[in-house]
GROMACS .gro file of C-alpha atoms in nm:
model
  448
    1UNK     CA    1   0.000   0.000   0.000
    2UNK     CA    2   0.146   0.323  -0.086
    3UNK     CA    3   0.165   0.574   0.184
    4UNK     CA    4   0.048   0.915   0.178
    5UNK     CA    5   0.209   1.210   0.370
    6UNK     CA    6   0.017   1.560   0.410
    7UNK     CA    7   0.189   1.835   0.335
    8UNK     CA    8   0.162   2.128   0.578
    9UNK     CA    9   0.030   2.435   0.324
   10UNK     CA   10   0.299   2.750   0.356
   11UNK     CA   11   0.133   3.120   0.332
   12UNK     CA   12   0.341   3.315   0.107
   13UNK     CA   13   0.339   3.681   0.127
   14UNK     CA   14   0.439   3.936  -0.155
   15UNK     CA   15   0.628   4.208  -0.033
   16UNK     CA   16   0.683   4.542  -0.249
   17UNK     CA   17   0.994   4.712  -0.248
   18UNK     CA   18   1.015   5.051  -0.297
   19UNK     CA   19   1.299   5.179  -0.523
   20UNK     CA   20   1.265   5.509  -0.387
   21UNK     CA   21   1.607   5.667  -0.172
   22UNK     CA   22   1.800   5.310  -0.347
   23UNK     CA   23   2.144   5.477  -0.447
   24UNK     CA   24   2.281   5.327  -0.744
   25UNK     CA   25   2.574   5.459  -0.926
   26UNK     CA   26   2.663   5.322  -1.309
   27UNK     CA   27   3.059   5.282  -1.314
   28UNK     CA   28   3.048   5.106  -1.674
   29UNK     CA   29   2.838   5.064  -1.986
   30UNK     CA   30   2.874   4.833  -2.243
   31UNK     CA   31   2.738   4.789  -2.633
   32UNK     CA   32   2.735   4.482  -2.777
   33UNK     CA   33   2.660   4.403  -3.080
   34UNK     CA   34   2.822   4.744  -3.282
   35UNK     CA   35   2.984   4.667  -3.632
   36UNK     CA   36   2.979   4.972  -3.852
   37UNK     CA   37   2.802   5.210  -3.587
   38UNK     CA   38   3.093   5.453  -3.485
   39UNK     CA   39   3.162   5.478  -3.107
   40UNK     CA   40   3.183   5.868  -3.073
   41UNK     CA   41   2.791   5.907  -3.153
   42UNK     CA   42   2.640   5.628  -2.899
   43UNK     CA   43   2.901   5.713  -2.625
   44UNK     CA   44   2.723   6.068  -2.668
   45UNK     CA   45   2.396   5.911  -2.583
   46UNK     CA   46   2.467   5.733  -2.320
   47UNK     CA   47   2.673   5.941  -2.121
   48UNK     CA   48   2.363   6.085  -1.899
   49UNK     CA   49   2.405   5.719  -1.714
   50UNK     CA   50   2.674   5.830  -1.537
   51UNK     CA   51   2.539   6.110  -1.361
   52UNK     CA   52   2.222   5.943  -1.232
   53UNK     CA   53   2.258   5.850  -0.774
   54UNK     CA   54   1.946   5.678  -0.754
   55UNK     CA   55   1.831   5.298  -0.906
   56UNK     CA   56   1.457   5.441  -0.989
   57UNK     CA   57   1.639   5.739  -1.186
   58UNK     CA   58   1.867   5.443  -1.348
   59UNK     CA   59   1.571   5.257  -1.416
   60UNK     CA   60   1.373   5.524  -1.615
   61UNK     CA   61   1.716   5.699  -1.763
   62UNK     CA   62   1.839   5.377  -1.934
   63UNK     CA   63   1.506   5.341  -2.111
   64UNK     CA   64   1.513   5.681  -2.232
   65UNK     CA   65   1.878   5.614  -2.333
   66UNK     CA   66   1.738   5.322  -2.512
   67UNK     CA   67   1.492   5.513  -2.713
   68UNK     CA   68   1.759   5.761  -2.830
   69UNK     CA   69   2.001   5.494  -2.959
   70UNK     CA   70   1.652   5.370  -3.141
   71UNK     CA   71   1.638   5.683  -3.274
   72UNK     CA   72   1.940   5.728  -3.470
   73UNK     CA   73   1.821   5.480  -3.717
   74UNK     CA   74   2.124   5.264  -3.689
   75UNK     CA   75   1.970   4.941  -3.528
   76UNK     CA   76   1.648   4.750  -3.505
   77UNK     CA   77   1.630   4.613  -3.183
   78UNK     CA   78   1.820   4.750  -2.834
   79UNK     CA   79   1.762   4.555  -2.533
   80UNK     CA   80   1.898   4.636  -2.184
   81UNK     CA   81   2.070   4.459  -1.928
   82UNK     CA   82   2.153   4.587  -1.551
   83UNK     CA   83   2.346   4.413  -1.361
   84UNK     CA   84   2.554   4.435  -1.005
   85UNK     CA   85   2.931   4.548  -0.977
   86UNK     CA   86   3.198   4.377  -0.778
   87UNK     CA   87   3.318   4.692  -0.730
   88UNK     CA   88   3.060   4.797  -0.490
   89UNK     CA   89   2.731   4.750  -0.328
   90UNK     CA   90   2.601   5.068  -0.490
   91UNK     CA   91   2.764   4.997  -0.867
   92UNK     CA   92   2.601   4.868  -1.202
   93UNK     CA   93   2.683   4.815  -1.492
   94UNK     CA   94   2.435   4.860  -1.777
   95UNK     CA   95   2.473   4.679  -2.072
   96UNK     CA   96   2.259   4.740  -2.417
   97UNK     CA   97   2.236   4.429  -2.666
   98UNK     CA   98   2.214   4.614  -3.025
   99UNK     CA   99   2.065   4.438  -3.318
  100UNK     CA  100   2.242   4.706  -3.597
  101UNK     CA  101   2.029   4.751  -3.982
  102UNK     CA  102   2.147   4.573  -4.287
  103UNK     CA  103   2.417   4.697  -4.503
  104UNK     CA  104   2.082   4.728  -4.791
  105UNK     CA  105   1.714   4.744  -4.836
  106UNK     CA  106   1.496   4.710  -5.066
  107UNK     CA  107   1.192   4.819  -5.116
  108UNK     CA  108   0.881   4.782  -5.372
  109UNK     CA  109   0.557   4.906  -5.254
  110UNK     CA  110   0.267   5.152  -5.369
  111UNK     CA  111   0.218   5.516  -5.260
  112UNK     CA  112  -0.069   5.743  -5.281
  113UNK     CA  113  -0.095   6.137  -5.323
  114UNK     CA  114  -0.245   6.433  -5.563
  115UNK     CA  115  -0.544   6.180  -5.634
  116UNK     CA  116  -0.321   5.977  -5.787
  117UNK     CA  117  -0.169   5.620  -5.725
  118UNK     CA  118   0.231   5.514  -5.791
  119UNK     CA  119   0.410   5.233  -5.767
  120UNK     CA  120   0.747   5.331  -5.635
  121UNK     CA  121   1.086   5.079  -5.573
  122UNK     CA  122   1.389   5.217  -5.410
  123UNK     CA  123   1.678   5.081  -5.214
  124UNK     CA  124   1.862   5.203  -4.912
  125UNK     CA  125   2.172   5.184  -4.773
  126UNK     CA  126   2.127   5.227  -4.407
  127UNK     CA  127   2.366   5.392  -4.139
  128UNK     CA  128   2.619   5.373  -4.414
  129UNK     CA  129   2.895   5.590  -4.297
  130UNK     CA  130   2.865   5.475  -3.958
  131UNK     CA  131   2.654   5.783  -3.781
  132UNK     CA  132   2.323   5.718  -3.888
  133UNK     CA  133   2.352   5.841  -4.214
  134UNK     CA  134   2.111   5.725  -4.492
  135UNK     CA  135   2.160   5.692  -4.836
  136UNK     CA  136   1.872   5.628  -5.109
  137UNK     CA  137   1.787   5.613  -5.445
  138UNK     CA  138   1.411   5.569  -5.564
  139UNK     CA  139   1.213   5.570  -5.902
  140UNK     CA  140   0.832   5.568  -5.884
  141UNK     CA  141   0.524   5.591  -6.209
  142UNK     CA  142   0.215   5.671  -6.151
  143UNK     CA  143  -0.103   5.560  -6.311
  144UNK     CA  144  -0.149   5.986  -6.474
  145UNK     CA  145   0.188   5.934  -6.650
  146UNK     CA  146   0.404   6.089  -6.343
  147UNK     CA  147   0.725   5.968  -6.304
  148UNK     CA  148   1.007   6.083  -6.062
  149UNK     CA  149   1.381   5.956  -6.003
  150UNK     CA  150   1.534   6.087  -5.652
  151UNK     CA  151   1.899   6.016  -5.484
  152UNK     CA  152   1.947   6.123  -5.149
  153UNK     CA  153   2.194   6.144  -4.838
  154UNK     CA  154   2.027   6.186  -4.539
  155UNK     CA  155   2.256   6.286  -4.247
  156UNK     CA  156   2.067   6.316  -3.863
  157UNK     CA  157   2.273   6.605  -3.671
  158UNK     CA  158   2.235   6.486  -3.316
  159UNK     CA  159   2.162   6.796  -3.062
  160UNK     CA  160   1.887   6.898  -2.850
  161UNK     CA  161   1.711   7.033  -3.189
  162UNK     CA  162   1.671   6.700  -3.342
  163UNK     CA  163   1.805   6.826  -3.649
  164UNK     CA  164   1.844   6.671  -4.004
  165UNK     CA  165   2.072   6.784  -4.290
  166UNK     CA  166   1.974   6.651  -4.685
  167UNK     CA  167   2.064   6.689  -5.031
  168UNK     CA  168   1.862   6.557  -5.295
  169UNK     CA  169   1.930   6.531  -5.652
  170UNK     CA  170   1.601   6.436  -5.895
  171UNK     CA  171   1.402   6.454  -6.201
  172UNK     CA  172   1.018   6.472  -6.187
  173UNK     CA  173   0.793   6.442  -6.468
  174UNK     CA  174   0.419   6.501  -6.496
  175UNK     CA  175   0.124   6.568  -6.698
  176UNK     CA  176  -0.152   6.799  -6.642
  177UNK     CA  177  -0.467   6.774  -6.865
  178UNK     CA  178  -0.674   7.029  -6.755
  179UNK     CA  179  -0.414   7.279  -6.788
  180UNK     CA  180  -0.319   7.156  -7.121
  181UNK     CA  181   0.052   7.134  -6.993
  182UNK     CA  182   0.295   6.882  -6.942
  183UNK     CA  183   0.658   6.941  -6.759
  184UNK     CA  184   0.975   6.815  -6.670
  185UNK     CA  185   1.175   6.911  -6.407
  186UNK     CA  186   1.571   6.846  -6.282
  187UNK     CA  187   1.654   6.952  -5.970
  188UNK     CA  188   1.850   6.972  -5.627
  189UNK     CA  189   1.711   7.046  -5.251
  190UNK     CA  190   1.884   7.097  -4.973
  191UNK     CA  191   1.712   7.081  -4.689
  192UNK     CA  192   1.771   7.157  -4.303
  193UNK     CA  193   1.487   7.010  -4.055
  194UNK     CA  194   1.475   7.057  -3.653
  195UNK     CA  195   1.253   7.109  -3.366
  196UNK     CA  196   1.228   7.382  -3.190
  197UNK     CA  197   0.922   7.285  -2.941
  198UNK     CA  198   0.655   7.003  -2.878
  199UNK     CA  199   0.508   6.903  -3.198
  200UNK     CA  200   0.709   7.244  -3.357
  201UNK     CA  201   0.900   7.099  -3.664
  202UNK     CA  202   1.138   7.339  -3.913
  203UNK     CA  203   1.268   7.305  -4.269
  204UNK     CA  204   1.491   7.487  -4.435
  205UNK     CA  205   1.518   7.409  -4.785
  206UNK     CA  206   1.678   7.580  -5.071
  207UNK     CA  207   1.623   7.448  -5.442
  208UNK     CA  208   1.726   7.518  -5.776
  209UNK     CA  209   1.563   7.343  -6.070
  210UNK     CA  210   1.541   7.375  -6.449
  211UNK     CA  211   1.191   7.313  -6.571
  212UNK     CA  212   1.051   7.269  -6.899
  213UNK     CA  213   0.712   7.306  -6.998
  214UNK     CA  214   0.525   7.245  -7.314
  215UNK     CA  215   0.196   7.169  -7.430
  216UNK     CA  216  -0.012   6.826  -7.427
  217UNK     CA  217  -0.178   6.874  -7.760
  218UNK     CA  218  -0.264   7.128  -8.032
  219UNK     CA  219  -0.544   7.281  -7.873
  220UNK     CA  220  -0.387   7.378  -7.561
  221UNK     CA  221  -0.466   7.740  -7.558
  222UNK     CA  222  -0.214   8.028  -7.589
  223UNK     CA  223  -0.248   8.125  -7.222
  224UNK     CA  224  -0.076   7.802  -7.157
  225UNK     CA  225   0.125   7.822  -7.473
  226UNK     CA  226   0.323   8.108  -7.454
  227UNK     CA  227   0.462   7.959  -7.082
  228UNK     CA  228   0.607   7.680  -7.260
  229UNK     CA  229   1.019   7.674  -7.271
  230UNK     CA  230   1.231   7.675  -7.020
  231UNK     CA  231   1.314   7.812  -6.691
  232UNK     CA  232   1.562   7.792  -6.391
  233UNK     CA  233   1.449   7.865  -6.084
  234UNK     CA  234   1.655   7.953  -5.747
  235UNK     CA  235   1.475   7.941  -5.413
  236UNK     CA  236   1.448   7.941  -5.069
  237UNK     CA  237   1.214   7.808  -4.847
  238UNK     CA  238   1.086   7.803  -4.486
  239UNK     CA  239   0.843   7.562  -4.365
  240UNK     CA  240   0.647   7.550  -4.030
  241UNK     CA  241   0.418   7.255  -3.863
  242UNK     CA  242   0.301   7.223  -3.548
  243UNK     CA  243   0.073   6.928  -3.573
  244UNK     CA  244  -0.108   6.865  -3.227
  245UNK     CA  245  -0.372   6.593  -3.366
  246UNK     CA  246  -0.447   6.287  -3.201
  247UNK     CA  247  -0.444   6.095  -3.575
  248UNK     CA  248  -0.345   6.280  -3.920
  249UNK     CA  249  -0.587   6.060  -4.063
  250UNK     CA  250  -0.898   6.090  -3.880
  251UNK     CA  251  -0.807   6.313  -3.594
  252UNK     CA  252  -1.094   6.381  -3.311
  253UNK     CA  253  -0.898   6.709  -3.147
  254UNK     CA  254  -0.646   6.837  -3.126
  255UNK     CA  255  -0.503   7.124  -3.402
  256UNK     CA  256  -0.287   7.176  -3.683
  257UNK     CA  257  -0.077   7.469  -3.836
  258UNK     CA  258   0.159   7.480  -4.135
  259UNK     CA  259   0.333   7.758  -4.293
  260UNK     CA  260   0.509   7.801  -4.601
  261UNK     CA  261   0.715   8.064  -4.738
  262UNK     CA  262   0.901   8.057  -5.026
  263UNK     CA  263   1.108   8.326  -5.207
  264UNK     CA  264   1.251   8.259  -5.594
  265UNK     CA  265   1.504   8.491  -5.758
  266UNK     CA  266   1.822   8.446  -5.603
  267UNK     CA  267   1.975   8.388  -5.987
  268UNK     CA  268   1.800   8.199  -6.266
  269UNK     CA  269   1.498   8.392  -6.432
  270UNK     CA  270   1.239   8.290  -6.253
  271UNK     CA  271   1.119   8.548  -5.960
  272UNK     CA  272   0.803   8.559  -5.679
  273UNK     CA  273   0.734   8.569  -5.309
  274UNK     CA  274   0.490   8.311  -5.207
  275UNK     CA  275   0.301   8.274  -4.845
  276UNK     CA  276   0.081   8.009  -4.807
  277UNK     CA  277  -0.086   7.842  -4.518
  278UNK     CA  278  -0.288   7.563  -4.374
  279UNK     CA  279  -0.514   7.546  -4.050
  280UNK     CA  280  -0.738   7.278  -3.891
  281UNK     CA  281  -0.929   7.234  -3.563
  282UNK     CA  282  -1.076   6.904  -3.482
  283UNK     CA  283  -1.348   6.886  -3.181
  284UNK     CA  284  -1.478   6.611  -2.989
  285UNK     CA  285  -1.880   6.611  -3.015
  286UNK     CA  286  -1.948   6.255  -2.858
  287UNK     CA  287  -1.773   5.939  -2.901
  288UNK     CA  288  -1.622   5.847  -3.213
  289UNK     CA  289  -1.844   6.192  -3.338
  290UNK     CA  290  -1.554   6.493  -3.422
  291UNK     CA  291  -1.656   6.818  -3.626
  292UNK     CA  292  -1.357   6.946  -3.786
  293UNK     CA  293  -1.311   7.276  -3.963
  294UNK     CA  294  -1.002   7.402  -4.180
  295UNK     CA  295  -0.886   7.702  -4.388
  296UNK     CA  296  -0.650   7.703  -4.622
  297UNK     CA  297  -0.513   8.018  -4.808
  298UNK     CA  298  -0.242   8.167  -5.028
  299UNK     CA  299  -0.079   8.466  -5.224
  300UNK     CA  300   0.197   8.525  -5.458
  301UNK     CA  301   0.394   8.846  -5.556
  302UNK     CA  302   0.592   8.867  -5.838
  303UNK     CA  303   0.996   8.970  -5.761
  304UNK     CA  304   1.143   9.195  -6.032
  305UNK     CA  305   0.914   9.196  -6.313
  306UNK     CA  306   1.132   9.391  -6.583
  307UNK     CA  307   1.407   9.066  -6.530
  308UNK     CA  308   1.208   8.781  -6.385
  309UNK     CA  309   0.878   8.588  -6.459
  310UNK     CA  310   0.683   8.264  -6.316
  311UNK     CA  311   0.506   8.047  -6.500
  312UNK     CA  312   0.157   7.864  -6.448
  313UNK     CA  313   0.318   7.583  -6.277
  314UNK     CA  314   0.360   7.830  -5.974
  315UNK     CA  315   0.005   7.934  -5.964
  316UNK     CA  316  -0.249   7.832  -5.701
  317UNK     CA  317  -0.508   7.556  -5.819
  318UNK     CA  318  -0.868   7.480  -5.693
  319UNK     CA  319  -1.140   7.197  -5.699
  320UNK     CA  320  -1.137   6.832  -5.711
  321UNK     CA  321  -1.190   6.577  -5.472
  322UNK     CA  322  -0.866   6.673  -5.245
  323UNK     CA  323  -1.011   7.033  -5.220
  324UNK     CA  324  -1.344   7.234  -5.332
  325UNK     CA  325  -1.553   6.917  -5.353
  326UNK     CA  326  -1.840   6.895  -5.639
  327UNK     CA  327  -1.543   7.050  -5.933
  328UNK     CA  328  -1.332   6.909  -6.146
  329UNK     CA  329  -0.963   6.876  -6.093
  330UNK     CA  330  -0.881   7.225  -6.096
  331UNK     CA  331  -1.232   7.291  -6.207
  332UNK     CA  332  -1.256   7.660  -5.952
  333UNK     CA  333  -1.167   7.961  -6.132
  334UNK     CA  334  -0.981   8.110  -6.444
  335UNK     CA  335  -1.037   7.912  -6.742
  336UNK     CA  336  -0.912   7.970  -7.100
  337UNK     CA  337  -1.067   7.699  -7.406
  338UNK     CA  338  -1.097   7.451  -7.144
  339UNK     CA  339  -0.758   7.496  -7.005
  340UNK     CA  340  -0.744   7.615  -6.602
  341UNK     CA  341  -0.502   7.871  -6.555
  342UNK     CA  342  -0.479   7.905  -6.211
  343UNK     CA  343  -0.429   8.234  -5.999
  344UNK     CA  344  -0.171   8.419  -5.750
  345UNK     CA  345  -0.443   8.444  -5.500
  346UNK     CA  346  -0.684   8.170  -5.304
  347UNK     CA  347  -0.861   8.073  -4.983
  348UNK     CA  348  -1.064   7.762  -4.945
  349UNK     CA  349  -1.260   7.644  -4.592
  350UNK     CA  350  -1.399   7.349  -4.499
  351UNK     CA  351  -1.635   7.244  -4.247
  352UNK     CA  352  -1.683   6.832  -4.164
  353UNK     CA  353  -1.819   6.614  -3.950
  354UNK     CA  354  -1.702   6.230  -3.907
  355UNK     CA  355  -1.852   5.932  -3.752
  356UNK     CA  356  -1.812   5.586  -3.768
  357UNK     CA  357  -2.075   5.388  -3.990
  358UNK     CA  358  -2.447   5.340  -3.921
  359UNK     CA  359  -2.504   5.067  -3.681
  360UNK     CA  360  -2.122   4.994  -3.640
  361UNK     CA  361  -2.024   4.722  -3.853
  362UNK     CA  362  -1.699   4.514  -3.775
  363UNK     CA  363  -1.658   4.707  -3.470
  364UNK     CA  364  -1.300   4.699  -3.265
  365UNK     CA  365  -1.183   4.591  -3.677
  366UNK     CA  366  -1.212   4.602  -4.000
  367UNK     CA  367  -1.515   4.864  -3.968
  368UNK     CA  368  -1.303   5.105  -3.758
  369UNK     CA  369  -1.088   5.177  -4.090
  370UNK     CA  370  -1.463   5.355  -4.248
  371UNK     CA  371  -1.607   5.674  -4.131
  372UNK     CA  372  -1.934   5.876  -4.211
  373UNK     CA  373  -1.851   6.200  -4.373
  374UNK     CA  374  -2.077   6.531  -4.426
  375UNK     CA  375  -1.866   6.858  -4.558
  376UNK     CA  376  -1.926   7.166  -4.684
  377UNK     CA  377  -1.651   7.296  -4.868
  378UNK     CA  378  -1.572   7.676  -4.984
  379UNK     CA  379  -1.311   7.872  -5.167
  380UNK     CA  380  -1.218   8.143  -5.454
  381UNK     CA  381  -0.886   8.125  -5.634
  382UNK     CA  382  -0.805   8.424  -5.921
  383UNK     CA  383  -0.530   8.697  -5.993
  384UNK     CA  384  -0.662   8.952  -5.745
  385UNK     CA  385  -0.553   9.302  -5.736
  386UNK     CA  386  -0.518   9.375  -5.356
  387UNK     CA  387  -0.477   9.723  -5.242
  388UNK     CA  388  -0.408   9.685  -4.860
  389UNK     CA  389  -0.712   9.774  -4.736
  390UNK     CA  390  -0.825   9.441  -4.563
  391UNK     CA  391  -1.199   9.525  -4.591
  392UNK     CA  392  -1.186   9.613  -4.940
  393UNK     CA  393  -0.990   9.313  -5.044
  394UNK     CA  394  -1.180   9.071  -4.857
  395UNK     CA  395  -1.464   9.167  -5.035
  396UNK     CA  396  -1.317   9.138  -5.362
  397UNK     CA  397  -1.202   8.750  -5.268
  398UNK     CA  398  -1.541   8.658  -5.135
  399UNK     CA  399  -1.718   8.820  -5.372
  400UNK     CA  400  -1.757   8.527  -5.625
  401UNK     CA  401  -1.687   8.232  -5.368
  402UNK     CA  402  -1.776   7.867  -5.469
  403UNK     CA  403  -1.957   7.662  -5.240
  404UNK     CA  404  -2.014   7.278  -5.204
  405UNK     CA  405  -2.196   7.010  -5.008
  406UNK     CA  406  -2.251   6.672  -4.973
  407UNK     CA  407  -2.186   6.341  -4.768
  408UNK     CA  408  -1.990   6.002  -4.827
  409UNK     CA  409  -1.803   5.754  -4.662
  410UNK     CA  410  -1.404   5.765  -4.606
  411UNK     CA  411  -1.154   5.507  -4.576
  412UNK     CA  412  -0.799   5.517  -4.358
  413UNK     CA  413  -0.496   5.357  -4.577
  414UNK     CA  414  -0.239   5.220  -4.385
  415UNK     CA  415  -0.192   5.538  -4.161
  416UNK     CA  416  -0.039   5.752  -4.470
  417UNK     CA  417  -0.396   5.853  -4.657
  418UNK     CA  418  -0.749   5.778  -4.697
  419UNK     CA  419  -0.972   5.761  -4.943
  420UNK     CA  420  -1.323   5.926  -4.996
  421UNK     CA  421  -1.654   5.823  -5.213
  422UNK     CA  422  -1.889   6.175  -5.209
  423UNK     CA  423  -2.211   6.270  -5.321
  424UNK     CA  424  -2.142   6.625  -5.417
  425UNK     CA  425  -2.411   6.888  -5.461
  426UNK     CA  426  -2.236   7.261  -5.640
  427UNK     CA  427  -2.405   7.487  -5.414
  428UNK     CA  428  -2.316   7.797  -5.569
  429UNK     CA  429  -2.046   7.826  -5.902
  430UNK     CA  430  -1.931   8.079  -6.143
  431UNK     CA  431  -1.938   8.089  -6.549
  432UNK     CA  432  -1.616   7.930  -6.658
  433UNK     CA  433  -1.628   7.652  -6.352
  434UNK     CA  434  -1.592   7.255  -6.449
  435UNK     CA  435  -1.898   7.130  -6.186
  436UNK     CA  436  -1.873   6.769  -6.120
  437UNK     CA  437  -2.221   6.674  -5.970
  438UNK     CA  438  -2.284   6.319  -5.799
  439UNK     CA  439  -2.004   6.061  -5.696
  440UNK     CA  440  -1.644   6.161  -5.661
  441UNK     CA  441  -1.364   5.957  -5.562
  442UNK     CA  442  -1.073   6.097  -5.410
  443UNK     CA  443  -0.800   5.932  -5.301
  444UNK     CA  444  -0.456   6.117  -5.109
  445UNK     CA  445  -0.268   6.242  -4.829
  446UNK     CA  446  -0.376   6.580  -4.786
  447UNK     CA  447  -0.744   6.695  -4.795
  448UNK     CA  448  -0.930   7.017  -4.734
   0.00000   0.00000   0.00000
């Protein structure tokens, strides 16, 4: 018979231990795992280690020394490791386990913007001078016969500012019908970026470019016609966005604020100031339920007239499903035989309301990507005279304002865009103006 023994049943008891008033000093650290990653530039980031007395401040310090090395875009995976001393009771040694990029990437994959869809392949060489430096080449077509071929050298300039020096070298091509156009540009960009605040992001670009226009067909009209030839253009370019959204996509509050300023005439013969800028408000109504409104507006001077020009290419466009909704592609405003011309001046405003789909289909999935939209869009683009008297010239911009209604449904791509299926009613138009009543698809990164 076997024989069976109780067992007397032992109370365990958790105890907490506060990590508060622990002192902890860190008298090494050590990376494994570096290969082409130079030493100077993670030393940099992980000398705040050393200064830290207490093991809760070493605790949250080596994580945020963690995300900076992250950061750099030199590795894919950091892991930490603390561990005792011998050489104390109060020494550590911290130890991160770095998982550095490939030498090259590849990439094929599809891309979305202007209403228009690309398929765009590239390859990368990452961290390839050993300080997180990027270098990439990419060539992407789109479906409207746009094409584009870009090299770039990407170099992160590590600082409290967060700051990123570029160059790019490229060649864009690109078709547009309803302005009986078509135009090819070659180009460099050199661009500064860095952050000055919360959610308060910088560039500094500066670009010269020689473009060449000429027509699409016969009957492109001699508006457009006598802009065709070429041009070299030599600018410089500031660039503000403080983007406090919850979600670019479909964002329930928060705000958003870019502006652009570009001046053109440092050499080449091409010569105009241009201000333009870009405001949204999103506000919570109930859950899920967000009204959002936006304005958008924009005006151009010309620099030097006698010695310098611009062409249509740097004219203001409006209408089409990114924009005025209910128009065609660049449907609002100045027309000439069919051909939109554009204008130096424009405001458009929008006023939405989101919410997710009636009765809440594949809710907590699938359904979460779709949202309910009703708009009303307005705007006025032309070549307005203004005088600087602000009552007087907003008169004159308002005075022949398009207007637009209409509801849909909206889809969220992959984080990047969305895409939109309208029923547009043109409230109010102008002679001239290419209406498009009904269903509209839209599909982008940027809408009004």
């Amino acid at each position: 018979m076997g024989q069976v023994e109780a067992k007397e049943a032992r109370s365990t008891q958790t105890q907490q231990v506060s990590l508060d008033g622990i002192e902890a000093r860190v008298v090494a650290v050590n990376i494994e795992g570096l290969q082409r990653t130079k030493n100077d530039i993670v030393m940099n980031n992980v000398k705040e280690l050393f200064q830290v007395n207490q093991f809760q401040e070493l605790a949250m310090t080596s994580n945020e020394v963690r995300n900076k090395l992250m950061e750099m875009g030199c590795f894919n995976k950091v892991e930490i490791e603390i561990d005792t001393s011998e050489s104390g009771i109060k020494d550590y040694v911290v130890t991160y386990n770095v998982e550095e990029t490939r030498r090259v990437v590849g990439s094929v994959n599809t891309m979305v913007g202007n209403n228009e869809e690309s398929l765009t392949t590239g390859i990368q060489l990452p961290n390839c001078l050993g300080r997180g430096e990027k270098f990439q080449a990419e060539y992407s077509y789109g479906i409207r016969k746009s094409s584009m071929f870009n090299i770039s050298l990407v170099k992160p300039l590590f600082g409290m500012f967060k700051s990123t020096l570029s160059g790019n070298v490229y060649q864009a091509t690109g078709e547009h019908p309803t302005s009986g156009f078509k135009e090819i540009d070659r180009g460099i960009i050199g661009d500064l970026t860095f952050v000055s605040g919360p959610q308060v992001v910088h560039n500094l670009q500066y670009e010269a470019v020689w473009r060449h226009l000429n027509c699409i067909s016969k009957s492109t009209s001699f508006s457009v016609r006598e802009q065709s030839g070429h041009t070299l253009k030599s600018a410089v370019r500031h660039i503000l966005n403080v983007d406090r959204r919850d979600n670019p996509i479909f964002p329930t509050e928060g705000t958003l604020f870019r502006l652009t300023h570009e001046f053109a005439g440092l050499g080449g013969n091409v010569g105009f100031f241009k201000s333009e800028a870009d405001m949204q408000v999103n506000l919570p109504l109930a859950e899920d339920i967000s009204l959002q409104g936006c304005f958008q507006f924009g005006l151009m001077k010309p620099v030097d007239p006698a010695e310098k020009t611009f062409t249509i290419s740097d004219r203001f466009f409006l209408g089409g499903p990114l924009s005025i909704r209910g128009f065609d592609l660049r449907g609002v405003g100045p027309q000439d035989h069919g051909n939109a011309l554009g204008g130096t001046n424009f405001w458009a405003s929008g006023l939405h309301l989101y919410a997710p789909l009636p009765f809440r289909p594949g809710q907590g999935g699938f359904g979460d990507l779709f949202r309910t939209h009703l708009f009303t869009t307005a705007g006025n683009v032309g070549s307005f005279w203004l005088s600087g008297d602000v009552q007087r010239d907003i008169d004159m911009m308002t005075q022949d304002f398009r207007l637009s209604t209409g509801l849909g449904v909206a889809l969220k791509l992959g984080g990047i865009g969305r895409v939109e299926i309208n029923y547009c009613i043109p409230v109010k138009v102008c002679r001239g103006d290419k209406v498009n009543p009904g269903l509209q698809f839209g599909i982008g990164l940027n809408f009004l």
